[in-house]
PDB file of C-alpha atoms and ligand atoms in Angstrom:
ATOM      1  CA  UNK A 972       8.777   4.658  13.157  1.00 92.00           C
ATOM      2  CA  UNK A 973       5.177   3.778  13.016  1.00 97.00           C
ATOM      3  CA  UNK A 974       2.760   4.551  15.649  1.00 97.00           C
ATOM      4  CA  UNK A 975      -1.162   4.392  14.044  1.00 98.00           C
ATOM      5  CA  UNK A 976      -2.673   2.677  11.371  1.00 98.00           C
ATOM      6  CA  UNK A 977      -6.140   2.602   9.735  1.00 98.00           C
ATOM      7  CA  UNK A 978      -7.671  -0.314   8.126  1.00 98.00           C
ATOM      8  CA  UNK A 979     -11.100  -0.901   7.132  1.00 98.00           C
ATOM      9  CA  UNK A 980     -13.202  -4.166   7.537  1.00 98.00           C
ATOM     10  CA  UNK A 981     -13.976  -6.258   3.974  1.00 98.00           C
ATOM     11  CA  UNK A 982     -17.437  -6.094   3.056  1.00 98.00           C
ATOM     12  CA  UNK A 983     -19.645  -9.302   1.876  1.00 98.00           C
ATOM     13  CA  UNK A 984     -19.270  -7.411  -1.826  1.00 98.00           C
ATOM     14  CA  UNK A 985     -15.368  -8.157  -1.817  1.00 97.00           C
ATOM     15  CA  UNK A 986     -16.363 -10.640  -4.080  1.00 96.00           C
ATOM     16  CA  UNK A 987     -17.564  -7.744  -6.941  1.00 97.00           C
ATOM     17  CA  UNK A 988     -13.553  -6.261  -6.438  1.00 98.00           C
ATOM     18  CA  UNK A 989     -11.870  -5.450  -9.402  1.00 98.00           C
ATOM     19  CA  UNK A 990      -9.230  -7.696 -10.458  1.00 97.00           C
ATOM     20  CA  UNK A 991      -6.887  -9.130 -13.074  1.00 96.00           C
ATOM     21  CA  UNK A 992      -5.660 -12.430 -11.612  1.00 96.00           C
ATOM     22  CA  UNK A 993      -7.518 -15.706 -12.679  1.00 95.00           C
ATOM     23  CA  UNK A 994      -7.471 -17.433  -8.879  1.00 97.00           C
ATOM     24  CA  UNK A 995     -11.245 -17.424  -8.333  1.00 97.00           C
ATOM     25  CA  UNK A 996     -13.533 -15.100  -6.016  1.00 97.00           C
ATOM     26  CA  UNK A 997     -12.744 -14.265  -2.858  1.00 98.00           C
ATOM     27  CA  UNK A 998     -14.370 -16.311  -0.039  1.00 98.00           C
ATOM     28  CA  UNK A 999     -15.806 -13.534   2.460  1.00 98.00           C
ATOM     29  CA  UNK A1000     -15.546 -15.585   5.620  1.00 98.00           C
ATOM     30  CA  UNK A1001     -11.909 -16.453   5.031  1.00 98.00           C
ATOM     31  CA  UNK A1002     -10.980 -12.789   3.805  1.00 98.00           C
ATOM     32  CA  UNK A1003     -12.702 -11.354   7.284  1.00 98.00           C
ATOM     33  CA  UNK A1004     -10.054 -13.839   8.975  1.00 98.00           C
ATOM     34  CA  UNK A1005      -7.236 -13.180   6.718  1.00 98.00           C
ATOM     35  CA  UNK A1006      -8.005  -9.594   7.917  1.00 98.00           C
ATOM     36  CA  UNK A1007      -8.478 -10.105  11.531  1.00 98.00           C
ATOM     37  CA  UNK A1008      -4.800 -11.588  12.041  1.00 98.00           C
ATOM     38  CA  UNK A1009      -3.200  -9.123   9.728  1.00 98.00           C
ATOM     39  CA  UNK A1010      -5.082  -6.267  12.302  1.00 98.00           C
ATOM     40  CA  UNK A1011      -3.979  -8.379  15.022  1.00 98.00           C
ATOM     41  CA  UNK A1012      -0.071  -8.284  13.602  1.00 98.00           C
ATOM     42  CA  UNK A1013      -0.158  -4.667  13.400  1.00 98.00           C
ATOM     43  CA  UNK A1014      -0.893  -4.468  17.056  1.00 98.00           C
ATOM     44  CA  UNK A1015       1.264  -6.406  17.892  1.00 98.00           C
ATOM     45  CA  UNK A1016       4.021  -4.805  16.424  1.00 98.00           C
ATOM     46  CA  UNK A1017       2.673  -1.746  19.320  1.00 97.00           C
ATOM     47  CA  UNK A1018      -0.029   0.211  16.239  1.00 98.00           C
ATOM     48  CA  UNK A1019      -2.593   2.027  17.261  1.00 98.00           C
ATOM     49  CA  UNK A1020      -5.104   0.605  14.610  1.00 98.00           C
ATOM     50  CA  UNK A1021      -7.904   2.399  13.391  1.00 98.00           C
ATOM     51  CA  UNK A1022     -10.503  -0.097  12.524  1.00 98.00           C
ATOM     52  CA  UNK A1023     -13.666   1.563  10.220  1.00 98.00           C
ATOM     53  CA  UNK A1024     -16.276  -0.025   9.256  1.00 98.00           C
ATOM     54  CA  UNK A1025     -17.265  -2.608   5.891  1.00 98.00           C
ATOM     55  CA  UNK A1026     -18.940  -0.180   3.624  1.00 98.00           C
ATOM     56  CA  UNK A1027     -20.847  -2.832   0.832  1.00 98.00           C
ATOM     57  CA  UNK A1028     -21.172  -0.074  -1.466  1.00 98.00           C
ATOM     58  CA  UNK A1029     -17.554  -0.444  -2.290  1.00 98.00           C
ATOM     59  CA  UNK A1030     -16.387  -3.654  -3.108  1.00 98.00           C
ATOM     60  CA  UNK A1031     -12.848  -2.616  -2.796  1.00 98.00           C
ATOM     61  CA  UNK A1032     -12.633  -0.386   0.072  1.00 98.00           C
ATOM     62  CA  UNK A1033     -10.914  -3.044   2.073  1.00 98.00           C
ATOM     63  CA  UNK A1034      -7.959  -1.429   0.366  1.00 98.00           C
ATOM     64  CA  UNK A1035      -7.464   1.686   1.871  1.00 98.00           C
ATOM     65  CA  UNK A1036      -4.072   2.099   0.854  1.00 98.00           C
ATOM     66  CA  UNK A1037      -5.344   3.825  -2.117  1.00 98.00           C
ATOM     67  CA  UNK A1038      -7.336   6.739  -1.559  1.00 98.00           C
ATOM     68  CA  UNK A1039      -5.162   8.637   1.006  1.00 98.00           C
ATOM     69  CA  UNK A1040      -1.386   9.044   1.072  1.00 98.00           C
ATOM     70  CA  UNK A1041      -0.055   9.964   4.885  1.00 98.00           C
ATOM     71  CA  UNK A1042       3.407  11.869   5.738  1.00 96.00           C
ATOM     72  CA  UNK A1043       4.831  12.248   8.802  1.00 91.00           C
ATOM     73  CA  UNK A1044       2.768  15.660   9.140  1.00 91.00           C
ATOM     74  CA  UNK A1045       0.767  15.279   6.053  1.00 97.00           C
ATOM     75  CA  UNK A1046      -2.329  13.698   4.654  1.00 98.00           C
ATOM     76  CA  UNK A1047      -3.332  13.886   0.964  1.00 98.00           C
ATOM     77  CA  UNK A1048      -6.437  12.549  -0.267  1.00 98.00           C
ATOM     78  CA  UNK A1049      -6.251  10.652  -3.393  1.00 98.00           C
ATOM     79  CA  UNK A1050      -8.369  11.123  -6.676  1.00 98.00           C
ATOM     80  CA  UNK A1051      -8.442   6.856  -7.728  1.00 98.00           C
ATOM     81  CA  UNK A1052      -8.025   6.107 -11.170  1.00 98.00           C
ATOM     82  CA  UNK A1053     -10.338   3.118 -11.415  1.00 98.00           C
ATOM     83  CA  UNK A1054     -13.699   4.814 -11.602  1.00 97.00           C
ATOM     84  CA  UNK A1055     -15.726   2.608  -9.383  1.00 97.00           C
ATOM     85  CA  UNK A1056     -13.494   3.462  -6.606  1.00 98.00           C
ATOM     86  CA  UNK A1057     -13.342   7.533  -6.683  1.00 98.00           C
ATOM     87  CA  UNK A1058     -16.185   7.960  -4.246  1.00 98.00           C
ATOM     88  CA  UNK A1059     -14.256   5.975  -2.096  1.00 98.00           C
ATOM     89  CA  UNK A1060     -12.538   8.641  -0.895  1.00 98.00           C
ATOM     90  CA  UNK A1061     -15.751  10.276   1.268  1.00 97.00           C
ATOM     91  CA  UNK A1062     -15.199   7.474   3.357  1.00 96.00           C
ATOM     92  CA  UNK A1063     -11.629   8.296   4.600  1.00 98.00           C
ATOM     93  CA  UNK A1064     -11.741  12.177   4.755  1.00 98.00           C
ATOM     94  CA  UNK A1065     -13.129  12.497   8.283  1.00 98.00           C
ATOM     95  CA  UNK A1066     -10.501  10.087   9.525  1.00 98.00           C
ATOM     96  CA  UNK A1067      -7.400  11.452   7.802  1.00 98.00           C
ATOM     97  CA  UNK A1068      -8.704  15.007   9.037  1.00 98.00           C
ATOM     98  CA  UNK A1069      -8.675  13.905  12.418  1.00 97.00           C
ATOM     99  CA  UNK A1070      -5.203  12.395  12.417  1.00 97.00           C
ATOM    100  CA  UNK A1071      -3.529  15.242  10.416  1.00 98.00           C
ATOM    101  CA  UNK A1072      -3.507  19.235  10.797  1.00 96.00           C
ATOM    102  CA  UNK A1073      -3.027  19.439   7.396  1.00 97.00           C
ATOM    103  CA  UNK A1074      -4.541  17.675   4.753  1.00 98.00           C
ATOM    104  CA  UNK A1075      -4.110  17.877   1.070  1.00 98.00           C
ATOM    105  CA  UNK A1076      -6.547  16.956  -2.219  1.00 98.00           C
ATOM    106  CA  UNK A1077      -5.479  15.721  -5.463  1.00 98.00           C
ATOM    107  CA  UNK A1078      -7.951  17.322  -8.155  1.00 98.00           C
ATOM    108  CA  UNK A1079      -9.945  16.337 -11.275  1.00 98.00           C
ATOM    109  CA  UNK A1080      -8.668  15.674 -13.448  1.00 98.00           C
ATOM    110  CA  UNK A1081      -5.521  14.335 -11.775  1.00 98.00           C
ATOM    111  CA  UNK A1082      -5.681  10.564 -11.147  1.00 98.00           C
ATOM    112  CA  UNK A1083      -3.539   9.079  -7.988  1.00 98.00           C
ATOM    113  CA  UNK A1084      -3.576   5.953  -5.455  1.00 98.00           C
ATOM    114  CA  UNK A1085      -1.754   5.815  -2.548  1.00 98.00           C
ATOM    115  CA  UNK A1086      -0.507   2.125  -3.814  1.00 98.00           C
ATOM    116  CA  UNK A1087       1.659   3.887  -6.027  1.00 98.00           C
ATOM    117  CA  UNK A1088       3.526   5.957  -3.953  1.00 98.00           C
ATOM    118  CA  UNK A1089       6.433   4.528  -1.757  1.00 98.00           C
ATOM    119  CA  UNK A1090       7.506   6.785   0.678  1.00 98.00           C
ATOM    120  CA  UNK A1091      11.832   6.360   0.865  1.00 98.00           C
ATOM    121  CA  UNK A1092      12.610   9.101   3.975  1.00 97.00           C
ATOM    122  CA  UNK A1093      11.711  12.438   2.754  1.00 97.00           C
ATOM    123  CA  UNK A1094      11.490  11.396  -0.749  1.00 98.00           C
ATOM    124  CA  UNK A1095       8.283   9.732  -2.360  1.00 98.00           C
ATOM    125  CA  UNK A1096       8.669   7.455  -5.652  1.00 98.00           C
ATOM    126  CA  UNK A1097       5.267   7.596  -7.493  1.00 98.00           C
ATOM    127  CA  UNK A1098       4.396   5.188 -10.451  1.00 98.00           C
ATOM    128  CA  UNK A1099       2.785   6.339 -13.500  1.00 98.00           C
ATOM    129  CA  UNK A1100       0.111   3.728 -13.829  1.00 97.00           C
ATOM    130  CA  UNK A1101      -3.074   3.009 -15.231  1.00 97.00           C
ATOM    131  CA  UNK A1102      -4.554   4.197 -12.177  1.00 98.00           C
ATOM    132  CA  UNK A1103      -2.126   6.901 -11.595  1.00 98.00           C
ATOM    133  CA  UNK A1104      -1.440   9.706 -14.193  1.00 98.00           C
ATOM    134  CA  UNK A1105       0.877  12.298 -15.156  1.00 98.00           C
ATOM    135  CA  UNK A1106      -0.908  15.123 -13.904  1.00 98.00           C
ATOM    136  CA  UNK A1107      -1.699  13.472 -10.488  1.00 98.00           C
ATOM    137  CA  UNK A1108       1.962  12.727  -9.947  1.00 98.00           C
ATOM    138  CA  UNK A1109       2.889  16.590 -10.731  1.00 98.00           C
ATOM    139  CA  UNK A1110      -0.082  17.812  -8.971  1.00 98.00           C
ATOM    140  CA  UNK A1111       1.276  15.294  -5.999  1.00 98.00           C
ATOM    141  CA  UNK A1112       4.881  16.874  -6.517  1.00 98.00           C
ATOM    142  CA  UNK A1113       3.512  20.277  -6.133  1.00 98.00           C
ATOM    143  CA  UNK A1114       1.763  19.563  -2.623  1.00 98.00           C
ATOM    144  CA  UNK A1115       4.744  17.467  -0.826  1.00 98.00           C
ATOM    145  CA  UNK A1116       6.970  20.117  -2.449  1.00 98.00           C
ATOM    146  CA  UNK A1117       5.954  22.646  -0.237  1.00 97.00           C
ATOM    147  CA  UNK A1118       6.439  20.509   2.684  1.00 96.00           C
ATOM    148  CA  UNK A1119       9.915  20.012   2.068  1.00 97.00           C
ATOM    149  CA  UNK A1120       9.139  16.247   0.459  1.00 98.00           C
ATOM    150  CA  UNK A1121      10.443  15.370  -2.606  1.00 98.00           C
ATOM    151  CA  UNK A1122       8.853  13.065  -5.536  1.00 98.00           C
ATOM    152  CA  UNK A1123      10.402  11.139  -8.458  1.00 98.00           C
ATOM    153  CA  UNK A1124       8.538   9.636 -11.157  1.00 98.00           C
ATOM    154  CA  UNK A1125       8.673   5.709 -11.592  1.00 97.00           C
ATOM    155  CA  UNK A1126       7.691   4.575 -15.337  1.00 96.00           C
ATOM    156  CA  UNK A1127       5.566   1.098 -14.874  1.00 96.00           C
ATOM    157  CA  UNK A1128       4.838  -1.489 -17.132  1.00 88.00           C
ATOM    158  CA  UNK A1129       2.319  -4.442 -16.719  1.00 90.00           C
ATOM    159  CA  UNK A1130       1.608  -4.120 -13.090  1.00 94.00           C
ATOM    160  CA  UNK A1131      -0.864  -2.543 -10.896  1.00 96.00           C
ATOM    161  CA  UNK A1132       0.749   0.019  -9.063  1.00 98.00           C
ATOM    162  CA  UNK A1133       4.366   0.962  -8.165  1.00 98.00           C
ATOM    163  CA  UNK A1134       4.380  -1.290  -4.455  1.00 98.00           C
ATOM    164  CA  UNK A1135       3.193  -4.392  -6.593  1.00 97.00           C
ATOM    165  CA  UNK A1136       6.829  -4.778  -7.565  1.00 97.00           C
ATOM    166  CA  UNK A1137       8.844  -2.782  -5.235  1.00 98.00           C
ATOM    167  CA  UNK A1138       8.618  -2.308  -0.930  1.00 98.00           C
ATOM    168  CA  UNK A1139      11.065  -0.473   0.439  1.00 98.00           C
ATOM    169  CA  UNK A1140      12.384  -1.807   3.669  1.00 98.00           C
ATOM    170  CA  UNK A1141      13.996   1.331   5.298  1.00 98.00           C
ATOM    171  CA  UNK A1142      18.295   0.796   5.990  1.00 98.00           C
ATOM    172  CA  UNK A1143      18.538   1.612   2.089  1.00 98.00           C
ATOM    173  CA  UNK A1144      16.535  -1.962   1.802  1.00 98.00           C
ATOM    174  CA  UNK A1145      14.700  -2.014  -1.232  1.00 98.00           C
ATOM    175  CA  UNK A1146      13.081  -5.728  -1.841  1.00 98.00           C
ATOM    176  CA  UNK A1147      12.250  -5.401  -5.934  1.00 98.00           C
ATOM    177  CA  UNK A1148      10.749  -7.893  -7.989  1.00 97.00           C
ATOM    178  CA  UNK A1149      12.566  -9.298 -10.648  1.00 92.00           C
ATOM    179  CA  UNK A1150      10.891  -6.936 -14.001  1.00 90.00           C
ATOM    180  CA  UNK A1151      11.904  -4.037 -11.821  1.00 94.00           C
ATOM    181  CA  UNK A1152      15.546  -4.759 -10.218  1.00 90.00           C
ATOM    182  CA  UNK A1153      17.299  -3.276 -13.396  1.00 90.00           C
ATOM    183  CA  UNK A1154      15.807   0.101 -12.935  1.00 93.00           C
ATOM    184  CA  UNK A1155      18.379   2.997 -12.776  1.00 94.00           C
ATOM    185  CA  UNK A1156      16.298   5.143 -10.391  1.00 95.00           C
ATOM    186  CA  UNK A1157      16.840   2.252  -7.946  1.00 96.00           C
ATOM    187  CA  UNK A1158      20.319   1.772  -8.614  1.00 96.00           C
ATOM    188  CA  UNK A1159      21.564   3.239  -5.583  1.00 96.00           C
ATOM    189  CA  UNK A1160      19.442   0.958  -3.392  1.00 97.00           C
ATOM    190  CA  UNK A1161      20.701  -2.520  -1.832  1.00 97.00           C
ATOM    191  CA  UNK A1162      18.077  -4.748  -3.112  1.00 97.00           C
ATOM    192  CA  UNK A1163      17.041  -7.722  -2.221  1.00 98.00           C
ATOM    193  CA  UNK A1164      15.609  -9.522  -5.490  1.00 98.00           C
ATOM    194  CA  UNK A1165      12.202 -10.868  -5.448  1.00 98.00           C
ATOM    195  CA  UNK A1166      12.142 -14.248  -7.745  1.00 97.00           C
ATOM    196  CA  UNK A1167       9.456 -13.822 -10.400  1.00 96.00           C
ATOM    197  CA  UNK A1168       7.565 -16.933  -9.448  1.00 97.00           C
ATOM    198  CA  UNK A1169       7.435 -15.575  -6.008  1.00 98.00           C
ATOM    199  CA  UNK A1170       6.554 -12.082  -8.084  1.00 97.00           C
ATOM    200  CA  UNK A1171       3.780 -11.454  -5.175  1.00 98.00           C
ATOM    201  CA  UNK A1172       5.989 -11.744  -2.263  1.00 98.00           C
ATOM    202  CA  UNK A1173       7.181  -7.976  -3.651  1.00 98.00           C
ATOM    203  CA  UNK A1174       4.666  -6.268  -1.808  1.00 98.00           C
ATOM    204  CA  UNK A1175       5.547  -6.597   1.845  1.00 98.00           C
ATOM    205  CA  UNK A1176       5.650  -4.260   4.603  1.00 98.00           C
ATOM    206  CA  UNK A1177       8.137  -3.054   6.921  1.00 98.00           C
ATOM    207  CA  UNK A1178       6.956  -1.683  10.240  1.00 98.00           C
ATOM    208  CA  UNK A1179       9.182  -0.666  13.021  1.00 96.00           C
ATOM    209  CA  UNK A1180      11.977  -3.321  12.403  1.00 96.00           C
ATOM    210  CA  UNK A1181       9.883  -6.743  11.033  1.00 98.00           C
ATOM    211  CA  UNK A1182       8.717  -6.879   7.734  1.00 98.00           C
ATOM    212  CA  UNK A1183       4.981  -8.839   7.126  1.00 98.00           C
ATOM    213  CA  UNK A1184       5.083 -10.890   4.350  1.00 98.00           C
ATOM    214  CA  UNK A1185       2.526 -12.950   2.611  1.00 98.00           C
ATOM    215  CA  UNK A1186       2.964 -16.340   3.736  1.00 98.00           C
ATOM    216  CA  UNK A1187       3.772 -19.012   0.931  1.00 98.00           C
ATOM    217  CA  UNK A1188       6.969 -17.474  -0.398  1.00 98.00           C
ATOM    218  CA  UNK A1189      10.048 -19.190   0.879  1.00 98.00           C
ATOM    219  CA  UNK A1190      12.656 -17.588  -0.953  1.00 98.00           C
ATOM    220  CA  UNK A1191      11.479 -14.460  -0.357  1.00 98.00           C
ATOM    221  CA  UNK A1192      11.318 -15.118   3.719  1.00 98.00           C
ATOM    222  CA  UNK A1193      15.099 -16.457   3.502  1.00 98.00           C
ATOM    223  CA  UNK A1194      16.602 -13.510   1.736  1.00 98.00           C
ATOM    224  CA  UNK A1195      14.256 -11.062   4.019  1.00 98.00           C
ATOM    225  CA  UNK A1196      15.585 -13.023   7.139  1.00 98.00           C
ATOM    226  CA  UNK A1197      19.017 -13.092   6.253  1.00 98.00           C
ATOM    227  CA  UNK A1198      18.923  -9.000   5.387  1.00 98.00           C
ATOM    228  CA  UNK A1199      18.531  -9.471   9.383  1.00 98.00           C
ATOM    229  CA  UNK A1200      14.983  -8.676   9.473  1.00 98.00           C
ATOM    230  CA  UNK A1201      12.018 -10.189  12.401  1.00 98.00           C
ATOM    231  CA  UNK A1202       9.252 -11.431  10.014  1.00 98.00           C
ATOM    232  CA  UNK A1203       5.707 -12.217  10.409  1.00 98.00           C
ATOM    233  CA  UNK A1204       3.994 -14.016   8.020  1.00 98.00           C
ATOM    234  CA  UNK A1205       0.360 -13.685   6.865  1.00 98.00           C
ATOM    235  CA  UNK A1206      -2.281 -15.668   4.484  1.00 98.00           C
ATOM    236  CA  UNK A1207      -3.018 -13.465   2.071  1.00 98.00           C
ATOM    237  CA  UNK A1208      -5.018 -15.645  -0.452  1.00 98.00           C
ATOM    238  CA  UNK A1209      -8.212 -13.792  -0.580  1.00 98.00           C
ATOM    239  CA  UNK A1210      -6.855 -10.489  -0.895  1.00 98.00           C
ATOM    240  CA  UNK A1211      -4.435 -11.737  -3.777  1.00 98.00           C
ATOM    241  CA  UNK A1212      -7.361 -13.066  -5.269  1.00 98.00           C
ATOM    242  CA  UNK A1213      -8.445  -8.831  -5.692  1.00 98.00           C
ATOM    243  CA  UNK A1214      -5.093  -8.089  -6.561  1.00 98.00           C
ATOM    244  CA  UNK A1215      -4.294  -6.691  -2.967  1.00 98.00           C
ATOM    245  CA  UNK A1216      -1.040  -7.163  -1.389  1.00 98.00           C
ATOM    246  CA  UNK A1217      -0.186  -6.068   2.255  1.00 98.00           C
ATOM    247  CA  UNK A1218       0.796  -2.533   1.710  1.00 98.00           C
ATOM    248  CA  UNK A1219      -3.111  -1.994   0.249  1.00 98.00           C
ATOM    249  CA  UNK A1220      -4.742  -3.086   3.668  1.00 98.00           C
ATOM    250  CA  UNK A1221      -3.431   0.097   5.732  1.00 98.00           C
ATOM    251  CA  UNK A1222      -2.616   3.461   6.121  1.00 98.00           C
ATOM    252  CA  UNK A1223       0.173   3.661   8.578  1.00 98.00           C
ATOM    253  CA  UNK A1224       1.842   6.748   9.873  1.00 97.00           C
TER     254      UNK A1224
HETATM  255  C1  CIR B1410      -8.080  -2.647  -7.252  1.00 81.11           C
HETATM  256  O1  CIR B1410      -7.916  -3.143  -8.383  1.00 81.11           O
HETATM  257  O2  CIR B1410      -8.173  -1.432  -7.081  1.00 81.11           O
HETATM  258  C2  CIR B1410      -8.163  -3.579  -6.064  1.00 81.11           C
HETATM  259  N1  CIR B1410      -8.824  -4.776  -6.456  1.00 81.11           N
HETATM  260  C3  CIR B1410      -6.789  -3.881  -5.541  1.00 81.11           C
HETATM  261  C4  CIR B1410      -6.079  -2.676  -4.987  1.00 81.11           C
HETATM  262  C5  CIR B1410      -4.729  -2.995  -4.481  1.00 81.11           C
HETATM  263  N2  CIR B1410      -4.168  -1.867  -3.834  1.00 81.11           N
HETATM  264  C6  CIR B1410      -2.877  -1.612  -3.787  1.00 81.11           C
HETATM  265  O3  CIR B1410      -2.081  -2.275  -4.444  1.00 81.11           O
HETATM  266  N3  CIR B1410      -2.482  -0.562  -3.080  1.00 81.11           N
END
C-alpha cells in the first residue's frame, strides 16, 4: 500500500534531457500537461503527492525516480551514474529527510539510480547498468541488509535501467518485456509478457490495486486487464521522448 508520493515539475530545459530514442525533442507545454494528469492520477488513486518545484539547471530532474530509493521505513539517496545528473541529488535530500527517520547514502565511487531497483516485498532486484554499477549494488546490499531487506543482482543488456523491461505488479505479477521473460531469476514469477513492439508498455506502475500504463499499447492493456487489474491510462509521449517511463516520474512510498 501506497500512501505519498513526490514528483517534481519538468523544467523548460527538458528539452537538453539525455536520451537514446530518435522521436524528436520534447515539447515543454505538452510534457507540463502530460505531467499534470499523471499528478492528478496519483491523487486520485488517494496519494498524498509531493509536488517540488522545476529546477532548469537539470534537464532531467523531472525524473525523480532516480536519485532516491524509498522503503517502507527507509530512504537511500542515490549516487546517478550519468554525470550530468549526480548533483541532482541536493535537490531531493531535504524532502526524503523529512519523510524518513532514517536515511541512507550511496558513496563515490558507487554508481546507483533508483530506476534500477524494483522493490518485490522485502526483497529489492537491482540491475547492473550503465548507470548502475557493481559496487553501488553491493554498497546498496549492505545498507537494506541491515534493515532486514534483501537484494539480488539483475544482469542487463541494451536497456536503460532494470524497470525499462520489467514492473512488478505485486500478487507475484511480474509484467516483463519480451528480451527479459526468459530470465531464471524471474522464473518463479507469473508474468505477464510484454510484446516487443509494445517494448515501452514494460514500465508501468502498480499503485494500490490499478496499474498506470502509458496509453497507446493495446496488448499490453488487455493482458493487464484480464490479470484482473483497474487501469488508468496516461500519454506519455514527451517523457518517452527522454527515455522516461512512468515508474521515473515518482517516488512513492
Ligand atoms: C536519463 O537518461 O537519465 C533520463 N533521460 C531518463 C531517466 C529515466 N528514468 C528511469 O527510467 N527511472
Amino acid at each position: 500500500m501506497f500512501r505519498k508520493a513526490i514528483v517534481r515539475k519538468p523544467c523548460p530545459n527538458l528539452v537538453a534531457g539525455i536520451t537514446t530514442a530518435d522521436l524528436g525533442k520534447p515539447d515543454y507545454h505538452r510534457a507540463l500537461l502530460q505531467h499534470s494528469l499523471y499528478v492528478e492520477a496519483l491523487r486520485q488513486l488517494d496519494l498524498e503527492v509531493i509536488e517540488l518545484e522545476a529546477d532548469n539547471r537539470f534537464p532531467d530532474s523531472v525524473f525523480v525516480e532516480d536519485v532516491a530509493v524509498c522503503t517502507n521505513d527507509l530512504g537511500v539517496i542515490t549516487r546517478p551514474g550519468a554525470a550530468s545528473r549526480r548533483d541532482e541529488i541536493g535537490l531531493i535530500e531535504d524532502v526524503i529527510g523529512s519523510h524518513f527517520e532514517r536515511v541512507e547514502t550511496i558513496k563515490d565511487p558507487a554508481t546507483l539510480e533508483g530506476g534500477d531497483v524494483m522493490m518485490v516485498g522485502s526483497t529489492f532486484y537491482v540491475g547492473l547498468s550503465d548507470r548502475t554499477n557493481k559496487l553501488g549494488i553491493s554498497q546498496f546490499r549492505s545498507i537494506l541488509e541491515k534493515y532486514g531487506y534483501s537484494v539480488i543482482r539483475v544482469p542487463l543488456g541494451e536497456i536503460l535501467h532494470l524497470k525499462t523491461g520489467v514492473s512488478y505488479l505485486e500478487d507475484n505479477n511480474l509484467l516483463v518485456s519480451d528480451e527479459m521473460g526468459d530470465l531464471d531469476l524471474f522464473s518463479s514469477f507469473n508474468k505477464i509478457l510484454v510484446p516487443a513492439d509494445e517494448s515501452y508498455a514494460a514500465n508501468c506502475i502498480w499503485i494500490n490495486g490499478t496499474v498506470l500504463i502509458p496509453a497507446g499499447f493495446p496488448v499490453t492493456k488487455q493482458k493487464i486487464k484480464d490479470a484482473g487489474y483497474k487501469i488508468i491510462e496516461l500519454e506519455m509521449t514527451e517523457f518517452e521522448k527522454l527515455d522516461g517511463g512512468l515508474s521515473c516520474l515518482s517516488l512513492r512510498f
